[in-house]
Tab-separated table of C-alpha atoms in Angstrom:
chain	number	residue	atom	x	y	z
A	1363	MET	CA	-28.119	91.543	-74.028
A	1364	LYS	CA	-27.468	93.815	-71.050
A	1365	ILE	CA	-24.429	93.306	-68.834
A	1366	ALA	CA	-26.553	92.149	-65.887
A	1367	GLU	CA	-28.255	89.543	-68.086
A	1368	LYS	CA	-24.865	88.319	-69.316
A	1369	LEU	CA	-23.599	87.994	-65.735
A	1370	ILE	CA	-26.699	86.047	-64.712
A	1371	ALA	CA	-26.336	83.783	-67.767
A	1372	PHE	CA	-22.637	83.221	-66.996
A	1373	GLY	CA	-23.440	82.432	-63.353
A	1374	GLY	CA	-26.014	79.923	-64.539
A	1375	LEU	CA	-23.444	78.246	-66.793
A	1376	VAL	CA	-20.961	78.034	-63.939
A	1377	LEU	CA	-23.592	76.502	-61.667
A	1378	ILE	CA	-24.675	74.007	-64.331
A	1379	GLY	CA	-21.031	73.084	-64.969
A	1380	CYS	CA	-20.308	72.551	-61.288
A	1381	ILE	CA	-23.399	70.393	-60.896
A	1382	SER	CA	-22.457	68.433	-64.024
A	1383	LEU	CA	-18.990	67.793	-62.633
A	1384	LEU	CA	-20.377	66.650	-59.285
A	1385	VAL	CA	-22.937	64.367	-60.920
A	1386	SER	CA	-20.273	62.868	-63.169
A	1387	CYS	CA	-18.204	61.534	-60.237
A	1388	ASN	CA	-17.906	57.784	-60.433
A	1389	PRO	CA	-18.375	55.503	-57.440
A	1390	GLU	CA	-15.290	54.143	-55.683
A	1391	GLY	CA	-13.611	51.218	-57.356
A	1392	ILE	CA	-13.982	52.399	-60.951
A	1393	THR	CA	-10.662	53.010	-62.673
A	1394	PRO	CA	-10.513	56.451	-64.293
A	1395	THR	CA	-10.282	56.438	-68.081
A	1396	PRO	CA	-10.722	59.215	-70.629
A	1397	GLY	CA	-14.394	58.250	-70.844
A	1398	ASN	CA	-15.248	58.235	-67.132
A	1399	TYR	CA	-13.835	61.376	-65.578
A	1400	ILE	CA	-13.350	61.379	-61.813
A	1401	ILE	CA	-13.019	64.670	-59.949
A	1402	GLN	CA	-9.678	64.673	-58.163
A	1403	GLY	CA	-10.296	67.350	-55.522
A	1404	ASP	CA	-7.488	69.890	-55.463
A	1405	GLN	CA	-5.702	68.125	-58.342
A	1406	ASP	CA	-8.112	69.643	-60.902
A	1407	THR	CA	-8.029	73.445	-60.992
A	1408	GLY	CA	-8.834	76.488	-63.084
A	1409	PRO	CA	-11.917	75.273	-64.950
A	1410	ALA	CA	-12.935	77.410	-67.928
A	1411	PHE	CA	-16.123	76.918	-69.942
A	1412	SER	CA	-16.118	77.238	-73.710
A	1413	ALA	CA	-18.268	80.092	-75.062
A	1414	ASP	CA	-21.012	77.646	-76.075
A	1415	GLY	CA	-20.929	75.992	-72.630
A	1416	ASN	CA	-20.308	72.533	-74.087
A	1417	PHE	CA	-16.719	72.014	-72.915
A	1418	ILE	CA	-14.509	72.705	-69.900
A	1419	ALA	CA	-10.729	73.202	-70.011
A	1420	TYR	CA	-8.773	72.684	-66.780
A	1421	LEU	CA	-5.376	71.797	-65.316
A	1422	HIS	CA	-4.945	68.366	-63.772
A	1423	ASP	CA	-1.913	68.255	-61.456
A	1424	ASP	CA	-0.929	64.687	-60.695
A	1425	ALA	CA	2.109	65.560	-58.544
A	1426	ASN	CA	0.802	63.756	-55.430
A	1427	SER	CA	-0.601	60.641	-57.061
A	1428	ASN	CA	0.695	57.280	-58.202
A	1429	SER	CA	-1.356	57.344	-61.423
A	1430	ALA	CA	0.908	59.698	-63.412
A	1431	THR	CA	0.936	57.454	-66.462
A	1432	ALA	CA	-2.841	57.042	-66.585
A	1433	TYR	CA	-3.753	60.657	-65.876
A	1434	ALA	CA	-0.633	62.788	-66.216
A	1435	THR	CA	-0.284	66.448	-65.258
A	1436	GLY	CA	-1.553	68.562	-68.118
A	1437	LEU	CA	-4.166	70.762	-69.709
A	1438	TYR	CA	-7.344	68.786	-70.399
A	1439	ILE	CA	-10.755	69.285	-71.978
A	1440	ILE	CA	-13.930	67.427	-70.989
A	1441	ASP	CA	-17.488	67.830	-72.177
A	1442	ARG	CA	-20.031	69.588	-69.975
A	1443	ASN	CA	-21.255	66.244	-68.616
A	1444	GLY	CA	-17.774	65.367	-67.350
A	1445	ASN	CA	-17.165	62.783	-70.083
A	1446	ASN	CA	-14.719	62.370	-72.952
A	1447	ARG	CA	-11.627	63.677	-71.226
A	1448	LYS	CA	-8.948	64.698	-73.750
A	1449	LEU	CA	-5.355	65.716	-73.050
A	1450	VAL	CA	-4.412	68.941	-74.844
A	1451	LEU	CA	-0.847	69.477	-73.545
A	1452	LEU	CA	1.330	67.776	-70.949
A	1453	GLY	CA	2.753	69.995	-68.209
A	1454	VAL	CA	1.567	72.733	-65.884
A	1455	HIS	CA	-0.563	75.184	-67.883
A	1456	LEU	CA	-2.572	77.461	-65.595
A	1457	ASP	CA	-5.760	79.467	-65.996
A	1458	PRO	CA	-6.937	78.365	-69.437
A	1459	ALA	CA	-9.348	80.599	-71.347
A	1460	TRP	CA	-11.233	79.745	-74.539
A	1461	SER	CA	-11.181	81.925	-77.627
A	1462	PRO	CA	-14.656	83.245	-78.531
A	1463	ASP	CA	-14.771	80.887	-81.538
A	1464	GLY	CA	-13.848	77.869	-79.359
A	1465	GLN	CA	-10.846	76.949	-81.523
A	1466	TRP	CA	-8.010	78.102	-79.217
A	1467	LEU	CA	-6.969	78.037	-75.570
A	1468	VAL	CA	-4.716	80.639	-73.966
A	1469	PHE	CA	-2.979	79.894	-70.651
A	1470	SER	CA	-0.015	80.767	-68.442
A	1471	SER	CA	2.970	78.422	-68.242
A	1472	LEU	CA	5.475	79.445	-65.564
A	1473	GLY	CA	4.521	83.089	-66.078
A	1474	VAL	CA	4.693	82.893	-69.867
A	1475	ILE	CA	1.526	83.361	-71.940
A	1476	GLN	CA	0.954	80.651	-74.526
A	1477	LYS	CA	-1.882	79.592	-76.792
A	1478	CYS	CA	-2.690	76.487	-78.796
A	1479	LYS	CA	-5.545	74.974	-80.732
A	1480	THR	CA	-7.861	72.805	-78.647
A	1481	ASN	CA	-6.219	69.692	-80.107
A	1482	GLY	CA	-2.776	70.858	-78.858
A	1483	ASP	CA	-1.481	71.964	-82.278
A	1484	SER	CA	0.011	75.356	-83.145
A	1485	LEU	CA	1.523	76.080	-79.723
A	1486	THR	CA	2.589	79.742	-79.671
A	1487	THR	CA	4.558	81.573	-76.972
A	1488	PHE	CA	4.016	85.318	-76.672
A	1489	LYS	CA	7.209	87.303	-76.524
A	1490	GLY	CA	7.822	90.937	-75.797
A	1491	LEU	CA	7.140	93.153	-72.832
A	1492	SER	CA	10.509	92.038	-71.468
A	1493	ASN	CA	11.238	95.598	-70.366
A	1494	LEU	CA	9.116	95.042	-67.254
A	1495	LYS	CA	10.779	94.493	-63.886
A	1496	TYR	CA	8.919	91.174	-63.496
A	1497	PRO	CA	8.045	89.867	-66.982
A	1498	GLN	CA	5.657	87.213	-65.706
A	1499	PHE	CA	2.048	87.091	-66.833
A	1500	TYR	CA	-0.971	85.291	-65.442
A	1501	TYR	CA	-4.748	84.928	-65.871
A	1502	PRO	CA	-4.877	85.408	-69.634
A	1503	ASP	CA	-8.184	85.952	-71.383
A	1504	TRP	CA	-9.460	86.923	-74.813
A	1505	SER	CA	-11.106	90.164	-75.842
A	1506	ALA	CA	-14.745	89.734	-76.879
A	1507	ASP	CA	-13.808	89.873	-80.575
A	1508	GLY	CA	-10.945	87.356	-80.129
A	1509	LYS	CA	-8.362	89.726	-81.603
A	1510	HIS	CA	-6.534	90.643	-78.386
A	1511	LEU	CA	-5.335	88.966	-75.225
A	1512	LEU	CA	-5.633	90.391	-71.733
A	1513	PHE	CA	-3.464	89.250	-68.839
A	1514	ASN	CA	-2.220	90.209	-65.399
A	1515	ASN	CA	1.327	91.236	-64.457
A	1516	PRO	CA	2.092	91.360	-60.704
A	1517	THR	CA	4.171	94.564	-60.936
């Protein structure tokens, strides 16, 4: 597949995902549960589609809401239809990215790169590169073969 075709396919997946999320919004008065996801405006950020397009990982930040116990701040996964919300990890975990095989998520937590399995197991923190002036890393992603991680350092 040529690069242009891949970009068009990716754009289509993003559009389909956005439409799916909008369609999945529940009418007012329905209490959010793991099975009936409600889009929370700026509280839900950094969506990332799995390679097969069936799932979306994102950060839900519940800092300005009274529903912290029902829908706490954390890294979540939902299916492409906006259903079956599942908490992966509590806390602020930014910019999730799926491994090519769909088994792992990599993300940035306070400038530290971490990864875990999609069920929250096997949490790993990447160490090293401490010789940098600002050893903070953001926007992690996987190489196409899943063997390497890419990330951004603001220095």
